[in-house]
PDB file of C-alpha atoms in Angstrom:
ATOM      1  CA  MET W 209     205.452  39.520 -71.819  1.00  0.00           C
ATOM      2  CA  GLU W 210     204.753  37.126 -68.856  1.00  0.00           C
ATOM      3  CA  THR W 211     201.110  35.909 -69.862  1.00  0.00           C
ATOM      4  CA  LEU W 212     199.818  34.856 -73.197  1.00  0.00           C
ATOM      5  CA  ILE W 213     195.967  34.364 -74.000  1.00  0.00           C
ATOM      6  CA  VAL W 214     194.573  31.955 -76.633  1.00  0.00           C
ATOM      7  CA  GLN W 215     191.197  32.565 -78.077  1.00  0.00           C
ATOM      8  CA  THR W 216     189.292  29.916 -80.124  1.00  0.00           C
ATOM      9  CA  GLY W 217     186.053  30.606 -81.965  1.00  0.00           C
ATOM     10  CA  MET W 218     184.894  33.476 -83.868  1.00  0.00           C
ATOM     11  CA  ARG W 219     185.136  37.003 -82.593  1.00  0.00           C
ATOM     12  CA  HIS W 220     181.670  37.982 -83.485  1.00  0.00           C
ATOM     13  CA  GLY W 221     178.600  35.630 -84.020  1.00  0.00           C
ATOM     14  CA  ARG W 222     179.932  32.736 -81.807  1.00  0.00           C
ATOM     15  CA  VAL W 223     180.926  32.705 -78.377  1.00  0.00           C
ATOM     16  CA  ALA W 224     184.620  32.634 -78.123  1.00  0.00           C
ATOM     17  CA  GLU W 225     186.551  30.522 -75.680  1.00  0.00           C
ATOM     18  CA  LEU W 226     189.603  31.901 -74.002  1.00  0.00           C
ATOM     19  CA  ALA W 227     192.599  30.251 -72.182  1.00  0.00           C
ATOM     20  CA  ARG W 228     195.098  32.102 -70.055  1.00  0.00           C
ATOM     21  CA  SER W 229     198.637  30.805 -69.774  1.00  0.00           C
ATOM     22  CA  SER W 230     199.872  29.702 -66.207  1.00  0.00           C
ATOM     23  CA  MET W 231     203.527  29.567 -65.058  1.00  0.00           C
ATOM     24  CA  GLY W 232     204.892  30.628 -68.449  1.00  0.00           C
ATOM     25  CA  VAL W 233     203.394  27.580 -70.391  1.00  0.00           C
ATOM     26  CA  LEU W 234     200.131  26.698 -72.116  1.00  0.00           C
ATOM     27  CA  SER W 235     199.241  23.294 -73.698  1.00  0.00           C
ATOM     28  CA  ILE W 236     196.652  22.714 -76.375  1.00  0.00           C
ATOM     29  CA  GLY W 237     195.234  19.450 -77.612  1.00  0.00           C
ATOM     30  CA  ARG W 238     192.100  17.137 -77.336  1.00  0.00           C
ATOM     31  CA  GLY W 239     193.188  15.484 -74.123  1.00  0.00           C
ATOM     32  CA  TYR W 240     191.580  16.672 -71.116  1.00  0.00           C
ATOM     33  CA  ASP W 241     194.820  17.378 -69.218  1.00  0.00           C
ATOM     34  CA  ASN W 242     195.621  20.382 -71.564  1.00  0.00           C
ATOM     35  CA  ASP W 243     195.294  23.895 -70.451  1.00  0.00           C
ATOM     36  CA  LEU W 244     193.000  24.514 -73.612  1.00  0.00           C
ATOM     37  CA  VAL W 245     190.847  21.334 -74.674  1.00  0.00           C
ATOM     38  CA  LEU W 246     189.654  21.340 -78.075  1.00  0.00           C
ATOM     39  CA  THR W 247     187.283  18.881 -79.551  1.00  0.00           C
ATOM     40  CA  ASP W 248     188.388  18.954 -83.142  1.00  0.00           C
ATOM     41  CA  ALA W 249     188.852  15.399 -84.292  1.00  0.00           C
ATOM     42  CA  HIS W 250     191.844  16.574 -86.511  1.00  0.00           C
ATOM     43  CA  ILE W 251     193.776  17.685 -83.416  1.00  0.00           C
ATOM     44  CA  ALA W 252     196.114  15.289 -81.368  1.00  0.00           C
ATOM     45  CA  PRO W 253     195.454  14.727 -77.716  1.00  0.00           C
ATOM     46  CA  ARG W 254     198.660  16.802 -77.069  1.00  0.00           C
ATOM     47  CA  GLN W 255     199.006  18.948 -80.167  1.00  0.00           C
ATOM     48  CA  ILE W 256     201.208  22.053 -79.393  1.00  0.00           C
ATOM     49  CA  ARG W 257     202.710  23.732 -76.410  1.00  0.00           C
ATOM     50  CA  LEU W 258     203.190  27.523 -76.026  1.00  0.00           C
ATOM     51  CA  PHE W 259     205.970  28.501 -73.511  1.00  0.00           C
ATOM     52  CA  ARG W 260     207.933  31.621 -72.621  1.00  0.00           C
ATOM     53  CA  ASP W 261     211.387  31.815 -73.467  1.00  0.00           C
ATOM     54  CA  GLY W 262     212.927  34.888 -71.830  1.00  0.00           C
ATOM     55  CA  ASP W 263     210.898  37.826 -72.923  1.00  0.00           C
ATOM     56  CA  ILE W 264     209.264  36.166 -75.934  1.00  0.00           C
ATOM     57  CA  TRP W 265     206.935  33.214 -76.509  1.00  0.00           C
ATOM     58  CA  ARG W 266     207.571  30.191 -78.762  1.00  0.00           C
ATOM     59  CA  MET W 267     205.505  27.325 -80.011  1.00  0.00           C
ATOM     60  CA  GLU W 268     206.357  23.660 -79.938  1.00  0.00           C
ATOM     61  CA  VAL W 269     204.470  21.128 -82.197  1.00  0.00           C
ATOM     62  CA  LEU W 270     204.001  17.907 -80.434  1.00  0.00           C
ATOM     63  CA  ASP W 271     202.241  15.909 -83.046  1.00  0.00           C
ATOM     64  CA  ASN W 272     202.789  16.233 -87.007  1.00  0.00           C
ATOM     65  CA  THR W 273     199.775  13.973 -88.101  1.00  0.00           C
ATOM     66  CA  ASN W 274     198.251  17.156 -89.547  1.00  0.00           C
ATOM     67  CA  PRO W 275     200.261  20.297 -90.386  1.00  0.00           C
ATOM     68  CA  VAL W 276     200.212  23.304 -88.018  1.00  0.00           C
ATOM     69  CA  PHE W 277     199.898  26.732 -89.632  1.00  0.00           C
ATOM     70  CA  LEU W 278     201.082  30.100 -88.124  1.00  0.00           C
ATOM     71  CA  ASN W 279     199.651  32.913 -89.893  1.00  0.00           C
ATOM     72  CA  ASP W 280     198.494  30.744 -92.692  1.00  0.00           C
ATOM     73  CA  THR W 281     202.080  29.321 -93.197  1.00  0.00           C
ATOM     74  CA  VAL W 282     203.117  25.732 -92.508  1.00  0.00           C
ATOM     75  CA  VAL W 283     205.250  25.574 -89.385  1.00  0.00           C
ATOM     76  CA  ASP W 284     208.604  24.227 -90.572  1.00  0.00           C
ATOM     77  CA  THR W 285     210.981  25.476 -87.790  1.00  0.00           C
ATOM     78  CA  THR W 286     211.495  23.713 -84.480  1.00  0.00           C
ATOM     79  CA  LEU W 287     210.340  26.354 -82.108  1.00  0.00           C
ATOM     80  CA  PRO W 288     208.989  29.426 -84.027  1.00  0.00           C
ATOM     81  CA  GLN W 289     208.323  32.643 -82.206  1.00  0.00           C
ATOM     82  CA  VAL W 290     204.825  33.571 -81.654  1.00  0.00           C
ATOM     83  CA  ASN W 291     203.220  37.138 -80.866  1.00  0.00           C
ATOM     84  CA  PRO W 292     199.982  38.622 -79.866  1.00  0.00           C
ATOM     85  CA  GLY W 293     197.846  38.928 -82.950  1.00  0.00           C
ATOM     86  CA  ASP W 294     199.252  35.824 -84.594  1.00  0.00           C
ATOM     87  CA  ALA W 295     196.704  33.160 -85.849  1.00  0.00           C
ATOM     88  CA  ILE W 296     197.421  29.294 -85.262  1.00  0.00           C
ATOM     89  CA  THR W 297     195.419  26.976 -87.463  1.00  0.00           C
ATOM     90  CA  ILE W 298     195.170  23.217 -86.481  1.00  0.00           C
ATOM     91  CA  GLY W 299     192.760  20.960 -88.228  1.00  0.00           C
ATOM     92  CA  ARG W 300     189.585  22.828 -88.603  1.00  0.00           C
ATOM     93  CA  THR W 301     190.324  25.038 -85.584  1.00  0.00           C
ATOM     94  CA  ARG W 302     191.653  28.504 -85.725  1.00  0.00           C
ATOM     95  CA  LEU W 303     193.347  30.099 -82.631  1.00  0.00           C
ATOM     96  CA  THR W 304     194.236  33.785 -82.064  1.00  0.00           C
ATOM     97  CA  LEU W 305     196.971  35.014 -79.617  1.00  0.00           C
ATOM     98  CA  HIS W 306     196.316  38.106 -77.314  1.00  0.00           C
ATOM     99  CA  SER W 307     198.324  39.920 -74.729  1.00  0.00           C
ATOM    100  CA  PRO W 308     196.559  40.480 -71.313  1.00  0.00           C
ATOM    101  CA  ASP W 309     196.868  44.304 -71.741  1.00  0.00           C
ATOM    102  CA  GLN W 310     194.876  44.284 -75.093  1.00  0.00           C
ATOM    103  CA  PRO W 311     191.961  46.745 -74.792  1.00  0.00           C
ATOM    104  CA  VAL W 312     188.542  45.258 -74.837  1.00  0.00           C
ATOM    105  CA  GLU W 313     185.342  46.685 -76.506  1.00  0.00           C
ATOM    106  CA  LYS W 314     182.840  48.640 -74.398  1.00  0.00           C
ATOM    107  CA  THR W 315     180.144  46.736 -72.660  1.00  0.00           C
ATOM    108  CA  ARG W 316     176.937  46.504 -74.809  1.00  0.00           C
ATOM    109  CA  LYS W 317     173.438  46.677 -73.473  1.00  0.00           C
ATOM    110  CA  LEU W 318     171.725  43.414 -73.915  1.00  0.00           C
ATOM    111  CA  VAL W 319     168.289  43.895 -75.263  1.00  0.00           C
ATOM    112  CA  LEU W 320     165.834  41.202 -74.141  1.00  0.00           C
ATOM    113  CA  ALA W 321     168.119  40.250 -71.322  1.00  0.00           C
ATOM    114  CA  ASN W 322     165.471  38.708 -69.224  1.00  0.00           C
ATOM    115  CA  TRP W 323     164.049  36.757 -71.974  1.00  0.00           C
ATOM    116  CA  LEU W 324     167.478  35.493 -73.115  1.00  0.00           C
ATOM    117  CA  SER W 325     168.829  34.674 -69.632  1.00  0.00           C
ATOM    118  CA  GLY W 326     165.905  31.945 -69.406  1.00  0.00           C
ATOM    119  CA  GLY W 327     166.317  28.684 -70.987  1.00  0.00           C
ATOM    120  CA  SER W 328     162.862  28.726 -72.499  1.00  0.00           C
ATOM    121  CA  VAL W 329     159.618  30.703 -72.504  1.00  0.00           C
ATOM    122  CA  GLY W 330     157.565  27.626 -73.017  1.00  0.00           C
ATOM    123  CA  PHE W 331     155.423  26.905 -75.957  1.00  0.00           C
ATOM    124  CA  LEU W 332     151.878  28.166 -74.986  1.00  0.00           C
ATOM    125  CA  LEU W 333     152.874  31.847 -75.141  1.00  0.00           C
ATOM    126  CA  PRO W 334     154.515  31.642 -78.491  1.00  0.00           C
ATOM    127  CA  LEU W 335     151.686  29.834 -79.809  1.00  0.00           C
ATOM    128  CA  ALA W 336     149.085  32.193 -78.524  1.00  0.00           C
ATOM    129  CA  VAL W 337     151.066  35.153 -80.054  1.00  0.00           C
ATOM    130  CA  LEU W 338     151.243  33.418 -83.400  1.00  0.00           C
ATOM    131  CA  LEU W 339     147.567  32.474 -83.427  1.00  0.00           C
ATOM    132  CA  PHE W 340     146.613  36.039 -82.545  1.00  0.00           C
ATOM    133  CA  ALA W 341     148.826  37.417 -85.222  1.00  0.00           C
ATOM    134  CA  ALA W 342     147.167  34.991 -87.674  1.00  0.00           C
ATOM    135  CA  ALA W 343     143.686  36.072 -86.606  1.00  0.00           C
ATOM    136  CA  VAL W 344     144.327  39.614 -86.909  1.00  0.00           C
ATOM    137  CA  ASP W 345     145.781  39.162 -90.549  1.00  0.00           C
ATOM    138  CA  LEU W 346     142.499  37.329 -91.405  1.00  0.00           C
ATOM    139  CA  VAL W 347     140.405  40.324 -89.996  1.00  0.00           C
ATOM    140  CA  VAL W 348     142.446  42.821 -92.038  1.00  0.00           C
ATOM    141  CA  VAL W 349     142.131  40.884 -95.258  1.00  0.00           C
ATOM    142  CA  TYR W 350     138.465  40.415 -94.543  1.00  0.00           C
ATOM    143  CA  LEU W 351     138.121  44.270 -94.228  1.00  0.00           C
ATOM    144  CA  LEU W 352     139.999  44.836 -97.539  1.00  0.00           C
ATOM    145  CA  GLN W 353     138.499  41.937 -99.583  1.00  0.00           C
ATOM    146  CA  SER W 354     135.051  41.775 -98.166  1.00  0.00           C
ATOM    147  CA  THR W 355     133.507  42.394-101.594  1.00  0.00           C
ATOM    148  CA  ASP W 356     135.105  39.394-103.009  1.00  0.00           C
ATOM    149  CA  LEU W 357     135.737  36.910-100.053  1.00  0.00           C
ATOM    150  CA  LYS W 358     136.656  33.265-100.203  1.00  0.00           C
ATOM    151  CA  TRP W 359     137.035  31.788 -96.780  1.00  0.00           C
ATOM    152  CA  GLY W 360     138.760  28.522 -98.117  1.00  0.00           C
ATOM    153  CA  GLY W 361     141.553  30.317 -99.608  1.00  0.00           C
ATOM    154  CA  LEU W 362     141.951  32.718 -96.720  1.00  0.00           C
ATOM    155  CA  LEU W 363     142.042  29.885 -94.178  1.00  0.00           C
ATOM    156  CA  SER W 364     144.569  27.990 -96.437  1.00  0.00           C
ATOM    157  CA  ALA W 365     146.703  31.104 -96.564  1.00  0.00           C
ATOM    158  CA  ALA W 366     146.511  31.594 -92.910  1.00  0.00           C
ATOM    159  CA  MET W 367     147.673  27.880 -92.238  1.00  0.00           C
ATOM    160  CA  LEU W 368     150.451  28.282 -94.709  1.00  0.00           C
ATOM    161  CA  GLY W 369     151.565  31.367 -92.846  1.00  0.00           C
ATOM    162  CA  ILE W 370     151.481  29.551 -89.539  1.00  0.00           C
ATOM    163  CA  ALA W 371     153.573  26.812 -91.049  1.00  0.00           C
ATOM    164  CA  ILE W 372     156.106  29.256 -92.532  1.00  0.00           C
ATOM    165  CA  ALA W 373     156.333  31.045 -89.246  1.00  0.00           C
ATOM    166  CA  LEU W 374     157.030  27.879 -87.365  1.00  0.00           C
ATOM    167  CA  GLY W 375     159.566  26.723 -89.882  1.00  0.00           C
ATOM    168  CA  TRP W 376     161.316  30.090 -89.900  1.00  0.00           C
ATOM    169  CA  ALA W 377     161.557  30.136 -86.073  1.00  0.00           C
ATOM    170  CA  GLY W 378     162.811  26.660 -85.959  1.00  0.00           C
ATOM    171  CA  LEU W 379     165.714  27.423 -88.534  1.00  0.00           C
ATOM    172  CA  TRP W 380     166.827  30.437 -86.430  1.00  0.00           C
ATOM    173  CA  ALA W 381     166.508  28.288 -83.274  1.00  0.00           C
ATOM    174  CA  LEU W 382     168.855  25.708 -84.828  1.00  0.00           C
ATOM    175  CA  GLY W 383     171.124  28.440 -85.799  1.00  0.00           C
ATOM    176  CA  GLY W 384     171.239  29.616 -82.263  1.00  0.00           C
ATOM    177  CA  ARG W 385     171.788  26.195 -81.000  1.00  0.00           C
ATOM    178  CA  ILE W 386     174.879  25.785 -83.176  1.00  0.00           C
ATOM    179  CA  ILE W 387     176.099  29.281 -82.503  1.00  0.00           C
ATOM    180  CA  ARG W 388     175.322  30.001 -79.092  1.00  0.00           C
ATOM    181  CA  HIS W 389     174.333  26.711 -77.799  1.00  0.00           C
ATOM    182  CA  GLN W 390     170.991  27.988 -76.905  1.00  0.00           C
ATOM    183  CA  HIS W 391     168.048  27.405 -79.244  1.00  0.00           C
ATOM    184  CA  HIS W 392     165.405  29.986 -77.888  1.00  0.00           C
ATOM    185  CA  PHE W 393     162.800  28.434 -80.110  1.00  0.00           C
ATOM    186  CA  GLY W 394     159.832  30.010 -78.093  1.00  0.00           C
ATOM    187  CA  LEU W 395     161.536  33.533 -78.176  1.00  0.00           C
ATOM    188  CA  GLN W 396     162.328  33.188 -82.008  1.00  0.00           C
ATOM    189  CA  LEU W 397     158.594  32.305 -82.591  1.00  0.00           C
ATOM    190  CA  ILE W 398     157.420  35.211 -80.393  1.00  0.00           C
ATOM    191  CA  ALA W 399     159.651  37.716 -82.462  1.00  0.00           C
ATOM    192  CA  THR W 400     158.514  36.113 -85.692  1.00  0.00           C
ATOM    193  CA  ALA W 401     154.904  36.239 -84.973  1.00  0.00           C
ATOM    194  CA  SER W 402     155.041  39.766 -83.433  1.00  0.00           C
ATOM    195  CA  VAL W 403     156.967  41.009 -86.594  1.00  0.00           C
ATOM    196  CA  LEU W 404     154.293  39.292 -88.829  1.00  0.00           C
ATOM    197  CA  LEU W 405     151.648  41.217 -86.848  1.00  0.00           C
ATOM    198  CA  LEU W 406     153.440  44.399 -87.322  1.00  0.00           C
ATOM    199  CA  ALA W 407     153.822  43.657 -91.062  1.00  0.00           C
ATOM    200  CA  THR W 408     150.163  43.495 -91.405  1.00  0.00           C
ATOM    201  CA  PHE W 409     149.798  47.063 -90.034  1.00  0.00           C
ATOM    202  CA  ILE W 410     152.785  48.260 -92.119  1.00  0.00           C
ATOM    203  CA  GLU W 411     151.410  46.864 -95.405  1.00  0.00           C
ATOM    204  CA  LEU W 412     147.971  48.259 -94.657  1.00  0.00           C
ATOM    205  CA  SER W 413     149.367  51.778 -94.040  1.00  0.00           C
ATOM    206  CA  ALA W 414     151.405  51.645 -97.021  1.00  0.00           C
ATOM    207  CA  ASN W 415     148.137  50.576 -99.168  1.00  0.00           C
ATOM    208  CA  LEU W 416     146.202  53.538 -97.557  1.00  0.00           C
ATOM    209  CA  LEU W 417     149.092  56.028 -97.939  1.00  0.00           C
ATOM    210  CA  ALA W 418     149.269  54.983-101.597  1.00  0.00           C
ATOM    211  CA  TRP W 419     145.649  55.450-102.375  1.00  0.00           C
ATOM    212  CA  PRO W 420     145.528  59.276-102.761  1.00  0.00           C
ATOM    213  CA  PHE W 421     148.273  59.188-105.407  1.00  0.00           C
ATOM    214  CA  HIS W 422     146.060  57.199-107.806  1.00  0.00           C
ATOM    215  CA  ASN W 423     149.431  55.882-109.269  1.00  0.00           C
ATOM    216  CA  ALA W 424     150.257  52.225-109.542  1.00  0.00           C
ATOM    217  CA  GLN W 425     154.039  52.917-109.380  1.00  0.00           C
ATOM    218  CA  ALA W 426     153.742  54.920-106.232  1.00  0.00           C
ATOM    219  CA  SER W 427     151.530  52.157-104.645  1.00  0.00           C
ATOM    220  CA  GLU W 428     154.149  49.498-105.615  1.00  0.00           C
ATOM    221  CA  LEU W 429     157.102  51.586-104.352  1.00  0.00           C
ATOM    222  CA  LEU W 430     155.361  51.887-100.908  1.00  0.00           C
ATOM    223  CA  GLU W 431     154.497  48.310-100.762  1.00  0.00           C
ATOM    224  CA  TRP W 432     158.234  47.366-101.415  1.00  0.00           C
ATOM    225  CA  ILE W 433     159.366  49.824 -98.711  1.00  0.00           C
ATOM    226  CA  ALA W 434     157.102  48.504 -96.261  1.00  0.00           C
ATOM    227  CA  TYR W 435     158.174  44.907 -97.147  1.00  0.00           C
ATOM    228  CA  PHE W 436     161.884  45.953 -96.819  1.00  0.00           C
ATOM    229  CA  ALA W 437     161.138  47.489 -93.497  1.00  0.00           C
ATOM    230  CA  TRP W 438     159.391  44.579 -91.631  1.00  0.00           C
ATOM    231  CA  VAL W 439     161.925  41.990 -93.095  1.00  0.00           C
ATOM    232  CA  ALA W 440     164.845  44.190 -91.709  1.00  0.00           C
ATOM    233  CA  ILE W 441     163.038  44.413 -88.272  1.00  0.00           C
ATOM    234  CA  LEU W 442     162.435  40.597 -88.292  1.00  0.00           C
ATOM    235  CA  LEU W 443     166.093  39.741 -89.190  1.00  0.00           C
ATOM    236  CA  HIS W 444     167.286  42.283 -86.557  1.00  0.00           C
ATOM    237  CA  LEU W 445     165.299  40.283 -83.911  1.00  0.00           C
ATOM    238  CA  ASN W 446     166.636  37.029 -85.235  1.00  0.00           C
ATOM    239  CA  LEU W 447     170.134  37.825 -85.312  1.00  0.00           C
ATOM    240  CA  LEU W 448     169.895  39.476 -81.914  1.00  0.00           C
ATOM    241  CA  ILE W 449     168.505  36.295 -80.505  1.00  0.00           C
ATOM    242  CA  ALA W 450     170.608  33.675 -82.315  1.00  0.00           C
ATOM    243  CA  THR W 451     173.928  35.332 -82.423  1.00  0.00           C
ATOM    244  CA  ASN W 452     176.497  37.562 -80.802  1.00  0.00           C
ATOM    245  CA  LEU W 453     177.031  39.989 -83.802  1.00  0.00           C
ATOM    246  CA  MET W 454     177.980  43.363 -82.632  1.00  0.00           C
ATOM    247  CA  ARG W 455     175.875  45.317 -85.274  1.00  0.00           C
ATOM    248  CA  THR W 456     172.702  43.231 -85.724  1.00  0.00           C
ATOM    249  CA  GLY W 457     170.834  46.239 -87.049  1.00  0.00           C
ATOM    250  CA  ILE W 458     173.238  46.798 -89.921  1.00  0.00           C
ATOM    251  CA  ALA W 459     173.509  43.226 -90.746  1.00  0.00           C
ATOM    252  CA  ALA W 460     169.718  43.036 -90.866  1.00  0.00           C
ATOM    253  CA  VAL W 461     169.392  46.128 -93.213  1.00  0.00           C
ATOM    254  CA  LEU W 462     171.932  44.693 -95.531  1.00  0.00           C
ATOM    255  CA  LEU W 463     170.390  41.289 -95.585  1.00  0.00           C
ATOM    256  CA  SER W 464     167.025  42.834 -96.126  1.00  0.00           C
ATOM    257  CA  ALA W 465     168.124  44.839 -99.107  1.00  0.00           C
ATOM    258  CA  ILE W 466     169.639  41.743-100.679  1.00  0.00           C
ATOM    259  CA  ILE W 467     166.473  39.847-100.156  1.00  0.00           C
ATOM    260  CA  SER W 468     164.136  42.577-101.205  1.00  0.00           C
ATOM    261  CA  GLY W 469     166.322  43.489-104.353  1.00  0.00           C
ATOM    262  CA  GLY W 470     166.401  39.726-105.519  1.00  0.00           C
ATOM    263  CA  LEU W 471     162.573  39.332-105.067  1.00  0.00           C
ATOM    264  CA  TYR W 472     161.891  42.623-106.829  1.00  0.00           C
ATOM    265  CA  ALA W 473     164.054  41.636-109.621  1.00  0.00           C
ATOM    266  CA  TYR W 474     162.314  38.242-109.971  1.00  0.00           C
ATOM    267  CA  TYR W 475     158.901  39.928-109.569  1.00  0.00           C
ATOM    268  CA  TRP W 476     159.697  42.488-112.355  1.00  0.00           C
ATOM    269  CA  PHE W 477     160.899  39.826-114.741  1.00  0.00           C
ATOM    270  CA  ALA W 478     157.931  37.633-114.019  1.00  0.00           C
ATOM    271  CA  GLU W 479     155.359  40.526-114.461  1.00  0.00           C
ATOM    272  CA  SER W 480     157.188  41.548-117.752  1.00  0.00           C
ATOM    273  CA  ASP W 481     156.732  38.003-118.971  1.00  0.00           C
ATOM    274  CA  VAL W 482     153.121  37.853-118.076  1.00  0.00           C
ATOM    275  CA  GLU W 483     152.310  41.186-119.564  1.00  0.00           C
ATOM    276  CA  TYR W 484     154.046  40.374-122.900  1.00  0.00           C
ATOM    277  CA  ASN W 485     152.218  36.948-123.112  1.00  0.00           C
ATOM    278  CA  ASN W 486     148.743  37.818-121.625  1.00  0.00           C
ATOM    279  CA  SER W 487     146.277  39.853-123.874  1.00  0.00           C
ATOM    280  CA  VAL W 488     143.439  39.622-121.459  1.00  0.00           C
ATOM    281  CA  PRO W 489     142.922  42.757-119.296  1.00  0.00           C
ATOM    282  CA  SER W 490     143.202  42.265-115.557  1.00  0.00           C
ATOM    283  CA  TYR W 491     141.562  44.377-112.859  1.00  0.00           C
ATOM    284  CA  SER W 492     142.011  44.954-109.173  1.00  0.00           C
ATOM    285  CA  SER W 493     139.856  43.082-106.926  1.00  0.00           C
ATOM    286  CA  THR W 494     138.644  46.182-105.194  1.00  0.00           C
ATOM    287  CA  LEU W 495     137.833  49.560-106.947  1.00  0.00           C
ATOM    288  CA  LEU W 496     137.146  51.537-103.783  1.00  0.00           C
ATOM    289  CA  PRO W 497     138.983  50.974-100.389  1.00  0.00           C
ATOM    290  CA  PRO W 498     136.602  49.558 -98.063  1.00  0.00           C
ATOM    291  CA  LEU W 499     138.290  50.979 -95.040  1.00  0.00           C
ATOM    292  CA  LEU W 500     137.890  54.516 -95.954  1.00  0.00           C
ATOM    293  CA  PRO W 501     134.694  56.392 -94.571  1.00  0.00           C
ATOM    294  CA  GLY W 502     131.619  56.445 -96.734  1.00  0.00           C
ATOM    295  CA  SER W 503     133.254  53.828 -99.013  1.00  0.00           C
ATOM    296  CA  LYS W 504     131.510  50.593-100.214  1.00  0.00           C
ATOM    297  CA  GLY W 505     134.130  48.662-102.007  1.00  0.00           C
ATOM    298  CA  ALA W 506     132.903  46.883-105.005  1.00  0.00           C
ATOM    299  CA  SER W 507     134.618  44.030-106.839  1.00  0.00           C
ATOM    300  CA  ALA W 508     135.398  44.272-110.614  1.00  0.00           C
ATOM    301  CA  GLU W 509     132.714  41.831-111.450  1.00  0.00           C
ATOM    302  CA  GLU W 510     129.918  43.856-109.653  1.00  0.00           C
ATOM    303  CA  TYR W 511     131.075  46.989-111.037  1.00  0.00           C
ATOM    304  CA  PHE W 512     131.001  45.855-114.790  1.00  0.00           C
ATOM    305  CA  ALA W 513     127.676  44.035-114.121  1.00  0.00           C
ATOM    306  CA  ARG W 514     126.351  47.483-112.819  1.00  0.00           C
ATOM    307  CA  LEU W 515     127.651  49.132-115.889  1.00  0.00           C
ATOM    308  CA  GLN W 516     126.123  46.590-118.104  1.00  0.00           C
ATOM    309  CA  LYS W 517     122.695  46.908-116.321  1.00  0.00           C
ATOM    310  CA  GLU W 518     122.702  50.802-116.672  1.00  0.00           C
ATOM    311  CA  ALA W 519     123.739  50.396-120.399  1.00  0.00           C
ATOM    312  CA  GLY W 520     120.719  48.126-120.936  1.00  0.00           C
ATOM    313  CA  LYS W 521     118.526  50.772-119.387  1.00  0.00           C
ATOM    314  CA  LEU W 522     119.757  53.317-121.652  1.00  0.00           C
ATOM    315  CA  GLY W 523     119.363  51.110-124.651  1.00  0.00           C
ATOM    316  CA  LYS W 524     115.697  50.667-123.755  1.00  0.00           C
ATOM    317  CA  GLU W 525     115.049  54.300-123.186  1.00  0.00           C
ATOM    318  CA  ASN W 526     116.600  55.100-126.612  1.00  0.00           C
TER     319      ASN W 526
END
């Protein structure tokens, strides 16, 4: 084998760096005169040298300040043989050896290629999308809770949602900066706001679909399915923008299942504890869905006041 290729960095998720041997030799270290320059402070300026010895490749350790591992075993021989597929660990850096005839994976279609190729989408567009999503959510909540509306609480919830969306997008932008050296904060914010907007309609649809069942368990199940779906979509977009993972959809579904399962377990235990310790009956805020044709939703307070009034009339008549 005349040529050897050294890869540094993770295969998936991060952008891998590759160095190709020239004239049967490849030097690795922190010095800028090496064929492969590493920035790990635990690596010497001239750490190792890979060279061809006839038909095989060998490794020479040039600095013993920190141990060098070959396939997780400390190198204790002078010139150990190395082969494609071997892993070399120096300091906190892991290198993988490849041959030039190793097959590569099929080219993937880059979703959002035009957006990802730019350095930034600005801040006005992502902010406009976020404010629009918050406004739509306010309108939907108004339609659902118009019989028991408290604007102060709704506005506070909207501001909290905007702050959470900004923080969420910021965290993923930081992850993208670390993993891909591109933060794409504006794109992360657009993705987050768009999925939150979609979540509003998904949860609304789940509530309306659950209404004909007249069953609390069915309604709760549909709400959790809707929650799982929009979290999976959000994570899929976040991973797609911030990482180079091969199967972001599968990863997003698994993460959403873990998050949804954990929150459901917490919710179940919390509800059980509240029901056990609370002897006061509770009622839904709306007895009839205001969005259905011909329906004039009424709050529980109005409903029971109406019943009390009717009961008073009947008492006077008797």
